[in-house]
PDB file of C-alpha atoms and ligand atoms in Angstrom:
ATOM      1  CA  UNK A   1      15.418   5.141  -2.531  1.00 74.00           C
ATOM      2  CA  UNK A   2      18.721   3.555  -3.554  1.00 71.00           C
ATOM      3  CA  UNK A   3      19.881   3.941  -7.172  1.00 70.00           C
ATOM      4  CA  UNK A   4      19.688   0.396  -7.903  1.00 74.00           C
ATOM      5  CA  UNK A   5      16.235   0.080  -6.621  1.00 76.00           C
ATOM      6  CA  UNK A   6      13.286  -0.287  -9.088  1.00 80.00           C
ATOM      7  CA  UNK A   7      10.388   0.382  -6.845  1.00 89.00           C
ATOM      8  CA  UNK A   8       6.877  -0.452  -7.790  1.00 95.00           C
ATOM      9  CA  UNK A   9       5.722  -0.456 -11.374  1.00 96.00           C
ATOM     10  CA  UNK A  10       3.803   2.570 -12.818  1.00 95.00           C
ATOM     11  CA  UNK A  11       1.798   2.948 -16.179  1.00 94.00           C
ATOM     12  CA  UNK A  12       2.977   5.425 -18.894  1.00 92.00           C
ATOM     13  CA  UNK A  13       1.415   6.971 -21.687  1.00 87.00           C
ATOM     14  CA  UNK A  14       3.225   4.670 -24.277  1.00 89.00           C
ATOM     15  CA  UNK A  15       0.680   2.662 -26.238  1.00 88.00           C
ATOM     16  CA  UNK A  16       0.346  -1.089 -25.244  1.00 90.00           C
ATOM     17  CA  UNK A  17       0.409  -3.676 -27.986  1.00 88.00           C
ATOM     18  CA  UNK A  18      -2.802  -5.229 -26.499  1.00 84.00           C
ATOM     19  CA  UNK A  19      -3.943  -8.674 -25.923  1.00 85.00           C
ATOM     20  CA  UNK A  20      -1.608  -9.784 -28.709  1.00 87.00           C
ATOM     21  CA  UNK A  21       1.235  -9.255 -26.181  1.00 90.00           C
ATOM     22  CA  UNK A  22      -0.289  -9.872 -22.799  1.00 92.00           C
ATOM     23  CA  UNK A  23       3.150 -10.840 -21.480  1.00 95.00           C
ATOM     24  CA  UNK A  24       2.745  -8.719 -18.279  1.00 96.00           C
ATOM     25  CA  UNK A  25      -0.587 -10.154 -17.313  1.00 96.00           C
ATOM     26  CA  UNK A  26       0.556 -13.686 -18.075  1.00 96.00           C
ATOM     27  CA  UNK A  27       3.930 -13.358 -15.888  1.00 97.00           C
ATOM     28  CA  UNK A  28       2.459 -11.393 -12.959  1.00 97.00           C
ATOM     29  CA  UNK A  29       2.644 -13.828  -9.793  1.00 96.00           C
ATOM     30  CA  UNK A  30      -0.262 -12.003  -8.205  1.00 96.00           C
ATOM     31  CA  UNK A  31      -2.614 -11.385 -11.054  1.00 96.00           C
ATOM     32  CA  UNK A  32      -2.329  -7.725 -10.524  1.00 97.00           C
ATOM     33  CA  UNK A  33      -2.420  -6.902 -14.280  1.00 97.00           C
ATOM     34  CA  UNK A  34      -5.273  -7.042 -16.708  1.00 95.00           C
ATOM     35  CA  UNK A  35      -4.873  -6.029 -20.357  1.00 93.00           C
ATOM     36  CA  UNK A  36      -8.050  -5.565 -22.506  1.00 89.00           C
ATOM     37  CA  UNK A  37      -9.075  -4.322 -25.896  1.00 82.00           C
ATOM     38  CA  UNK A  38      -6.888  -3.760 -28.856  1.00 79.00           C
ATOM     39  CA  UNK A  39      -5.323  -1.147 -31.037  1.00 77.00           C
ATOM     40  CA  UNK A  40      -6.282   2.250 -29.920  1.00 76.00           C
ATOM     41  CA  UNK A  41      -8.642   0.965 -27.197  1.00 80.00           C
ATOM     42  CA  UNK A  42      -6.165  -1.155 -25.374  1.00 85.00           C
ATOM     43  CA  UNK A  43      -6.023  -0.605 -21.626  1.00 89.00           C
ATOM     44  CA  UNK A  44      -3.693  -1.940 -18.989  1.00 93.00           C
ATOM     45  CA  UNK A  45      -5.162  -2.034 -15.422  1.00 95.00           C
ATOM     46  CA  UNK A  46      -2.671  -2.591 -12.716  1.00 96.00           C
ATOM     47  CA  UNK A  47      -3.546  -3.018  -8.997  1.00 97.00           C
ATOM     48  CA  UNK A  48      -0.733  -1.685  -6.994  1.00 97.00           C
ATOM     49  CA  UNK A  49      -2.468  -2.991  -3.805  1.00 97.00           C
ATOM     50  CA  UNK A  50      -1.875  -6.643  -5.100  1.00 97.00           C
ATOM     51  CA  UNK A  51       1.715  -6.215  -6.596  1.00 97.00           C
ATOM     52  CA  UNK A  52       4.764  -7.600  -4.825  1.00 97.00           C
ATOM     53  CA  UNK A  53       7.141  -5.327  -6.715  1.00 96.00           C
ATOM     54  CA  UNK A  54       8.929  -8.295  -8.374  1.00 96.00           C
ATOM     55  CA  UNK A  55       9.753  -6.036 -11.699  1.00 96.00           C
ATOM     56  CA  UNK A  56       8.684  -9.027 -13.999  1.00 97.00           C
ATOM     57  CA  UNK A  57       6.017  -6.904 -15.790  1.00 97.00           C
ATOM     58  CA  UNK A  58       8.651  -3.972 -16.319  1.00 96.00           C
ATOM     59  CA  UNK A  59      11.333  -6.420 -17.679  1.00 95.00           C
ATOM     60  CA  UNK A  60       8.577  -7.916 -20.064  1.00 95.00           C
ATOM     61  CA  UNK A  61       6.885  -5.006 -21.371  1.00 95.00           C
ATOM     62  CA  UNK A  62       8.186  -4.242 -24.962  1.00 94.00           C
ATOM     63  CA  UNK A  63       6.342  -0.871 -25.326  1.00 92.00           C
ATOM     64  CA  UNK A  64       7.477   0.514 -21.845  1.00 93.00           C
ATOM     65  CA  UNK A  65       3.829   1.010 -21.140  1.00 93.00           C
ATOM     66  CA  UNK A  66       4.933  -0.454 -17.740  1.00 95.00           C
ATOM     67  CA  UNK A  67       8.060   1.293 -16.049  1.00 94.00           C
ATOM     68  CA  UNK A  68       9.628   1.468 -12.697  1.00 93.00           C
ATOM     69  CA  UNK A  69       8.310   4.057 -10.108  1.00 93.00           C
ATOM     70  CA  UNK A  70      11.104   4.966  -7.665  1.00 90.00           C
ATOM     71  CA  UNK A  71       8.915   7.196  -5.636  1.00 93.00           C
ATOM     72  CA  UNK A  72       8.301   6.282  -2.290  1.00 94.00           C
ATOM     73  CA  UNK A  73       5.232   8.508  -1.713  1.00 95.00           C
ATOM     74  CA  UNK A  74       2.671   5.793  -2.430  1.00 95.00           C
ATOM     75  CA  UNK A  75       0.232   5.536   0.383  1.00 97.00           C
ATOM     76  CA  UNK A  76      -3.309   6.344  -0.181  1.00 96.00           C
ATOM     77  CA  UNK A  77      -6.477   6.675   1.956  1.00 95.00           C
ATOM     78  CA  UNK A  78      -8.915   4.863  -0.476  1.00 95.00           C
ATOM     79  CA  UNK A  79      -8.264   1.331  -1.772  1.00 96.00           C
ATOM     80  CA  UNK A  80      -9.620   2.209  -5.268  1.00 95.00           C
ATOM     81  CA  UNK A  81      -6.606   4.926  -5.584  1.00 95.00           C
ATOM     82  CA  UNK A  82      -4.305   1.858  -6.052  1.00 96.00           C
ATOM     83  CA  UNK A  83      -6.037   0.745  -9.152  1.00 95.00           C
ATOM     84  CA  UNK A  84      -4.253   2.298 -11.991  1.00 94.00           C
ATOM     85  CA  UNK A  85      -5.198   2.258 -15.620  1.00 91.00           C
ATOM     86  CA  UNK A  86      -3.344   3.651 -18.408  1.00 83.00           C
ATOM     87  CA  UNK A  87      -6.267   5.568 -20.067  1.00 64.00           C
ATOM     88  CA  UNK A  88      -6.733   9.076 -19.226  1.00 49.00           C
ATOM     89  CA  UNK A  89     -10.368   9.032 -20.294  1.00 42.00           C
ATOM     90  CA  UNK A  90     -11.028   6.397 -17.612  1.00 42.00           C
ATOM     91  CA  UNK A  91      -8.255   7.110 -14.904  1.00 44.00           C
ATOM     92  CA  UNK A  92      -9.697   8.178 -11.729  1.00 48.00           C
ATOM     93  CA  UNK A  93      -7.867  11.360 -11.054  1.00 51.00           C
ATOM     94  CA  UNK A  94      -8.254  11.827  -7.320  1.00 55.00           C
ATOM     95  CA  UNK A  95      -7.828  15.214  -5.798  1.00 59.00           C
ATOM     96  CA  UNK A  96      -5.491  15.877  -2.982  1.00 57.00           C
ATOM     97  CA  UNK A  97      -8.663  17.267  -1.307  1.00 56.00           C
ATOM     98  CA  UNK A  98     -10.230  13.967  -1.521  1.00 62.00           C
ATOM     99  CA  UNK A  99      -7.283  12.384   0.010  1.00 65.00           C
ATOM    100  CA  UNK A 100      -7.168  14.501   2.959  1.00 63.00           C
ATOM    101  CA  UNK A 101      -8.652  13.757   6.385  1.00 63.00           C
ATOM    102  CA  UNK A 102     -11.277  16.351   7.531  1.00 54.00           C
ATOM    103  CA  UNK A 103      -9.400  16.779  10.707  1.00 63.00           C
ATOM    104  CA  UNK A 104      -6.140  15.831  12.364  1.00 71.00           C
ATOM    105  CA  UNK A 105      -7.358  13.984  15.649  1.00 77.00           C
ATOM    106  CA  UNK A 106      -3.698  13.016  16.859  1.00 79.00           C
ATOM    107  CA  UNK A 107      -2.141  16.509  17.226  1.00 79.00           C
ATOM    108  CA  UNK A 108       1.532  16.440  16.973  1.00 86.00           C
ATOM    109  CA  UNK A 109       2.315  12.848  17.807  1.00 93.00           C
ATOM    110  CA  UNK A 110       1.095   9.236  17.384  1.00 95.00           C
ATOM    111  CA  UNK A 111       1.684   6.103  19.150  1.00 96.00           C
ATOM    112  CA  UNK A 112       1.578   2.985  16.966  1.00 97.00           C
ATOM    113  CA  UNK A 113       0.751  -0.705  17.827  1.00 97.00           C
ATOM    114  CA  UNK A 114       2.158  -3.010  15.217  1.00 97.00           C
ATOM    115  CA  UNK A 115       0.349  -6.516  14.626  1.00 97.00           C
ATOM    116  CA  UNK A 116       2.178  -8.870  12.419  1.00 95.00           C
ATOM    117  CA  UNK A 117       0.337 -11.783  10.609  1.00 91.00           C
ATOM    118  CA  UNK A 118       2.997 -12.361   7.972  1.00 82.00           C
ATOM    119  CA  UNK A 119       6.381 -13.081   7.065  1.00 86.00           C
ATOM    120  CA  UNK A 120       7.916 -10.103   9.146  1.00 88.00           C
ATOM    121  CA  UNK A 121       9.835  -8.260   6.451  1.00 95.00           C
ATOM    122  CA  UNK A 122       7.205  -5.486   6.671  1.00 97.00           C
ATOM    123  CA  UNK A 123       7.767  -5.460  10.498  1.00 97.00           C
ATOM    124  CA  UNK A 124      11.511  -5.209   9.791  1.00 97.00           C
ATOM    125  CA  UNK A 125      10.873  -2.183   7.501  1.00 97.00           C
ATOM    126  CA  UNK A 126       8.747  -0.642  10.142  1.00 98.00           C
ATOM    127  CA  UNK A 127      11.717  -1.287  12.688  1.00 97.00           C
ATOM    128  CA  UNK A 128      14.083   0.550  10.129  1.00 97.00           C
ATOM    129  CA  UNK A 129      11.710   3.575   9.843  1.00 98.00           C
ATOM    130  CA  UNK A 130      12.578   3.964  13.519  1.00 96.00           C
ATOM    131  CA  UNK A 131      16.312   3.736  13.025  1.00 97.00           C
ATOM    132  CA  UNK A 132      18.663   6.687  13.209  1.00 97.00           C
ATOM    133  CA  UNK A 133      18.540   7.036   9.444  1.00 97.00           C
ATOM    134  CA  UNK A 134      14.888   7.403   8.891  1.00 97.00           C
ATOM    135  CA  UNK A 135      14.108   8.418  12.416  1.00 97.00           C
ATOM    136  CA  UNK A 136      10.319   8.277  12.447  1.00 97.00           C
ATOM    137  CA  UNK A 137      10.151   9.450  16.177  1.00 96.00           C
ATOM    138  CA  UNK A 138      11.324  13.135  14.902  1.00 96.00           C
ATOM    139  CA  UNK A 139       7.725  13.139  13.512  1.00 95.00           C
ATOM    140  CA  UNK A 140       6.334  12.332  16.639  1.00 95.00           C
ATOM    141  CA  UNK A 141       5.644   8.754  15.686  1.00 96.00           C
ATOM    142  CA  UNK A 142       6.614   5.978  18.188  1.00 95.00           C
ATOM    143  CA  UNK A 143       5.850   2.097  18.544  1.00 97.00           C
ATOM    144  CA  UNK A 144       4.073   0.905  21.687  1.00 97.00           C
ATOM    145  CA  UNK A 145       3.525  -2.511  23.283  1.00 96.00           C
ATOM    146  CA  UNK A 146      -0.206  -2.286  24.015  1.00 97.00           C
ATOM    147  CA  UNK A 147      -3.267  -1.441  21.862  1.00 97.00           C
ATOM    148  CA  UNK A 148      -4.374   0.459  25.070  1.00 97.00           C
ATOM    149  CA  UNK A 149      -1.632   3.073  24.439  1.00 96.00           C
ATOM    150  CA  UNK A 150      -2.072   3.160  20.881  1.00 97.00           C
ATOM    151  CA  UNK A 151      -3.539   5.626  18.505  1.00 96.00           C
ATOM    152  CA  UNK A 152      -2.835   3.713  15.411  1.00 97.00           C
ATOM    153  CA  UNK A 153      -2.993  -0.101  14.525  1.00 98.00           C
ATOM    154  CA  UNK A 154      -0.230  -0.818  11.995  1.00 98.00           C
ATOM    155  CA  UNK A 155      -1.220  -4.273  10.388  1.00 98.00           C
ATOM    156  CA  UNK A 156       1.343  -6.363   8.205  1.00 97.00           C
ATOM    157  CA  UNK A 157       1.033  -9.649   6.574  1.00 96.00           C
ATOM    158  CA  UNK A 158      -1.630 -11.675   4.926  1.00 93.00           C
ATOM    159  CA  UNK A 159      -4.546 -11.600   7.500  1.00 93.00           C
ATOM    160  CA  UNK A 160      -5.552 -15.156   7.805  1.00 93.00           C
ATOM    161  CA  UNK A 161      -9.166 -16.023   8.922  1.00 92.00           C
ATOM    162  CA  UNK A 162      -7.771 -17.090  12.218  1.00 93.00           C
ATOM    163  CA  UNK A 163      -6.349 -13.735  12.837  1.00 93.00           C
ATOM    164  CA  UNK A 164      -9.639 -11.785  12.200  1.00 94.00           C
ATOM    165  CA  UNK A 165     -10.968 -12.096  15.723  1.00 95.00           C
ATOM    166  CA  UNK A 166      -7.594 -11.199  17.515  1.00 95.00           C
ATOM    167  CA  UNK A 167      -7.279  -8.202  15.236  1.00 96.00           C
ATOM    168  CA  UNK A 168     -10.863  -6.998  16.075  1.00 96.00           C
ATOM    169  CA  UNK A 169     -10.153  -7.521  19.682  1.00 97.00           C
ATOM    170  CA  UNK A 170      -6.999  -5.453  19.488  1.00 97.00           C
ATOM    171  CA  UNK A 171      -8.703  -2.772  17.659  1.00 98.00           C
ATOM    172  CA  UNK A 172     -11.555  -2.618  20.270  1.00 98.00           C
ATOM    173  CA  UNK A 173      -9.007  -2.433  23.108  1.00 98.00           C
ATOM    174  CA  UNK A 174      -7.849   0.934  21.562  1.00 97.00           C
ATOM    175  CA  UNK A 175      -9.419   4.134  22.756  1.00 95.00           C
ATOM    176  CA  UNK A 176     -11.007   6.680  20.266  1.00 94.00           C
ATOM    177  CA  UNK A 177      -9.717   8.517  18.095  1.00 93.00           C
ATOM    178  CA  UNK A 178      -7.882   5.649  16.277  1.00 95.00           C
ATOM    179  CA  UNK A 179      -6.709   4.740  12.989  1.00 96.00           C
ATOM    180  CA  UNK A 180      -5.744   1.626  11.009  1.00 97.00           C
ATOM    181  CA  UNK A 181      -2.871   1.459   8.556  1.00 98.00           C
ATOM    182  CA  UNK A 182      -2.526  -1.531   6.174  1.00 98.00           C
ATOM    183  CA  UNK A 183       1.194  -1.792   5.627  1.00 98.00           C
ATOM    184  CA  UNK A 184       2.263  -3.828   2.772  1.00 98.00           C
ATOM    185  CA  UNK A 185       0.619  -5.657  -0.111  1.00 97.00           C
ATOM    186  CA  UNK A 186      -0.433  -8.829   2.099  1.00 97.00           C
ATOM    187  CA  UNK A 187      -2.186  -6.486   4.508  1.00 97.00           C
ATOM    188  CA  UNK A 188      -3.981  -4.561   1.664  1.00 98.00           C
ATOM    189  CA  UNK A 189      -5.104  -7.575  -0.543  1.00 97.00           C
ATOM    190  CA  UNK A 190      -3.489 -10.879   0.651  1.00 94.00           C
ATOM    191  CA  UNK A 191      -0.684 -10.421  -1.894  1.00 92.00           C
ATOM    192  CA  UNK A 192       0.534 -13.868  -3.191  1.00 92.00           C
ATOM    193  CA  UNK A 193      -1.676 -15.416  -0.549  1.00 91.00           C
ATOM    194  CA  UNK A 194      -4.598 -13.818  -2.113  1.00 91.00           C
ATOM    195  CA  UNK A 195      -7.635 -16.177  -2.501  1.00 91.00           C
ATOM    196  CA  UNK A 196      -6.210 -19.121  -0.726  1.00 92.00           C
ATOM    197  CA  UNK A 197      -8.666 -21.055   1.694  1.00 93.00           C
ATOM    198  CA  UNK A 198      -7.173 -19.505   4.998  1.00 90.00           C
ATOM    199  CA  UNK A 199      -7.133 -15.995   3.589  1.00 89.00           C
ATOM    200  CA  UNK A 200      -9.243 -12.958   4.596  1.00 89.00           C
ATOM    201  CA  UNK A 201      -7.777 -11.020   1.587  1.00 92.00           C
ATOM    202  CA  UNK A 202      -6.654  -7.929   3.334  1.00 94.00           C
ATOM    203  CA  UNK A 203      -7.186  -6.173   6.709  1.00 96.00           C
ATOM    204  CA  UNK A 204     -10.135  -4.139   5.445  1.00 95.00           C
ATOM    205  CA  UNK A 205     -12.298  -7.311   5.451  1.00 94.00           C
ATOM    206  CA  UNK A 206     -12.299  -6.837   9.181  1.00 95.00           C
ATOM    207  CA  UNK A 207     -11.322  -3.391  10.166  1.00 97.00           C
ATOM    208  CA  UNK A 208     -11.993  -0.080   8.732  1.00 97.00           C
ATOM    209  CA  UNK A 209      -8.663   0.886   7.064  1.00 97.00           C
ATOM    210  CA  UNK A 210      -7.670   4.623   7.008  1.00 96.00           C
ATOM    211  CA  UNK A 211      -4.395   4.342   5.064  1.00 97.00           C
ATOM    212  CA  UNK A 212      -2.897   1.802   2.650  1.00 98.00           C
ATOM    213  CA  UNK A 213       0.717   1.552   2.144  1.00 98.00           C
ATOM    214  CA  UNK A 214       1.641  -0.640  -0.912  1.00 98.00           C
ATOM    215  CA  UNK A 215       4.941  -2.615  -1.338  1.00 97.00           C
ATOM    216  CA  UNK A 216       6.386  -5.903  -0.559  1.00 96.00           C
ATOM    217  CA  UNK A 217       7.662  -4.926   1.676  1.00 96.00           C
ATOM    218  CA  UNK A 218       7.307  -1.004   1.628  1.00 97.00           C
ATOM    219  CA  UNK A 219      10.304   1.178   1.838  1.00 97.00           C
ATOM    220  CA  UNK A 220      10.712   2.835   5.334  1.00 97.00           C
ATOM    221  CA  UNK A 221      10.105   6.211   3.551  1.00 97.00           C
ATOM    222  CA  UNK A 222       6.853   4.795   2.362  1.00 97.00           C
ATOM    223  CA  UNK A 223       5.906   3.783   5.810  1.00 98.00           C
ATOM    224  CA  UNK A 224       6.626   7.205   7.166  1.00 97.00           C
ATOM    225  CA  UNK A 225       4.837   8.787   4.301  1.00 97.00           C
ATOM    226  CA  UNK A 226       1.736   6.614   5.258  1.00 97.00           C
ATOM    227  CA  UNK A 227       1.922   7.137   8.771  1.00 96.00           C
ATOM    228  CA  UNK A 228       2.186  11.015   8.357  1.00 95.00           C
ATOM    229  CA  UNK A 229      -0.895  10.686   6.183  1.00 94.00           C
ATOM    230  CA  UNK A 230      -2.894   8.803   8.942  1.00 94.00           C
ATOM    231  CA  UNK A 231      -1.855  11.720  11.309  1.00 92.00           C
ATOM    232  CA  UNK A 232      -3.328  14.176   8.899  1.00 88.00           C
ATOM    233  CA  UNK A 233       0.231  15.777   8.866  1.00 81.00           C
ATOM    234  CA  UNK A 234       0.534  15.149   4.963  1.00 76.00           C
ATOM    235  CA  UNK A 235      -1.947  14.862   2.147  1.00 71.00           C
TER     236      UNK A 235
HETATM  237  S1  LIG B   1       5.955  -5.999 -10.426  1.00 75.62           S
HETATM  238 FE1  LIG B   1       3.783  -6.236  -9.560  1.00 75.62          FE
HETATM  239  S2  LIG B   1       2.343  -5.931 -11.055  1.00 75.62           S
HETATM  240 FE2  LIG B   1       4.467  -6.571 -12.081  1.00 75.62          FE
HETATM  241  S3  LIG B   1       4.758  -8.658 -12.392  1.00 75.62           S
HETATM  242 FE3  LIG B   1       5.491  -8.200 -10.312  1.00 75.62          FE
HETATM  243  S4  LIG B   1       3.684  -8.358  -9.004  1.00 75.62           S
HETATM  244 FE4  LIG B   1       3.024  -8.217 -10.987  1.00 75.62          FE
HETATM  245  S1  LIG B   2       3.725  -7.569   1.990  1.00 75.62           S
HETATM  246 FE1  LIG B   2       5.733  -8.820   1.343  1.00 75.62          FE
HETATM  247  S2  LIG B   2       7.197  -8.350   2.978  1.00 75.62           S
HETATM  248 FE2  LIG B   2       4.997  -7.767   3.790  1.00 75.62          FE
HETATM  249  S3  LIG B   2       4.380  -9.626   4.867  1.00 75.62           S
HETATM  250 FE3  LIG B   2       3.507  -9.643   2.682  1.00 75.62          FE
HETATM  251  S4  LIG B   2       5.089 -10.951   1.840  1.00 75.62           S
HETATM  252 FE4  LIG B   2       6.111 -10.408   3.572  1.00 75.62          FE
END
């Protein structure tokens, strides 16, 4: 990631001031943060699956409980693994074993069909993942034009209710084995559109998602990381 990029937020061990501060939760445009408790029992919960990476919470955290995270290895197999909490007693420490697929159904290569339901910035980053700099084809990943030729469905954007049926048809047109990857915060939760009257609040409301890649949009390395996890090439 570029030296000036801040990435998505992460939680640190630094104690939070609790609800007497609450600045991060108040300023977050997607309600991704919840601060509860006080004193030693204060906890900060952060949903990376709702985060659009605006950095406002980082800029407004006086205790450095929330810091930038420049890692691009952010993709997970289970939605709940995007729910962070700064309390080690409560934090769900998921093992790599738990994150691993039981088998690798796709062998050495994977053909991906991209369906965009959003603003197209995520699609541009998928395109960038295929350019000569990131070159995802060297990992055996290529984008195809038809779901009939695809092993994986990469969904971007805030899935509207009107897109649920077309997405389902696209998925049904794919042969087994097949995989679904939610690319970007909109596809995971609806992002800034979450809860609106047209919104399905994420692709997993209609299809079984195998890998979630957070970010708005995710960095091309994050997209490659997620697709390799979908292939079973990476834990
Ligand atoms: S970086 Fe994410 S969690 Fe923080 S304020 Fe912005 S949207 Fe909310
Ligand atoms: S996650 Fe961000 S970049 Fe991707 S479709 Fe939504 S608003 Fe656009």
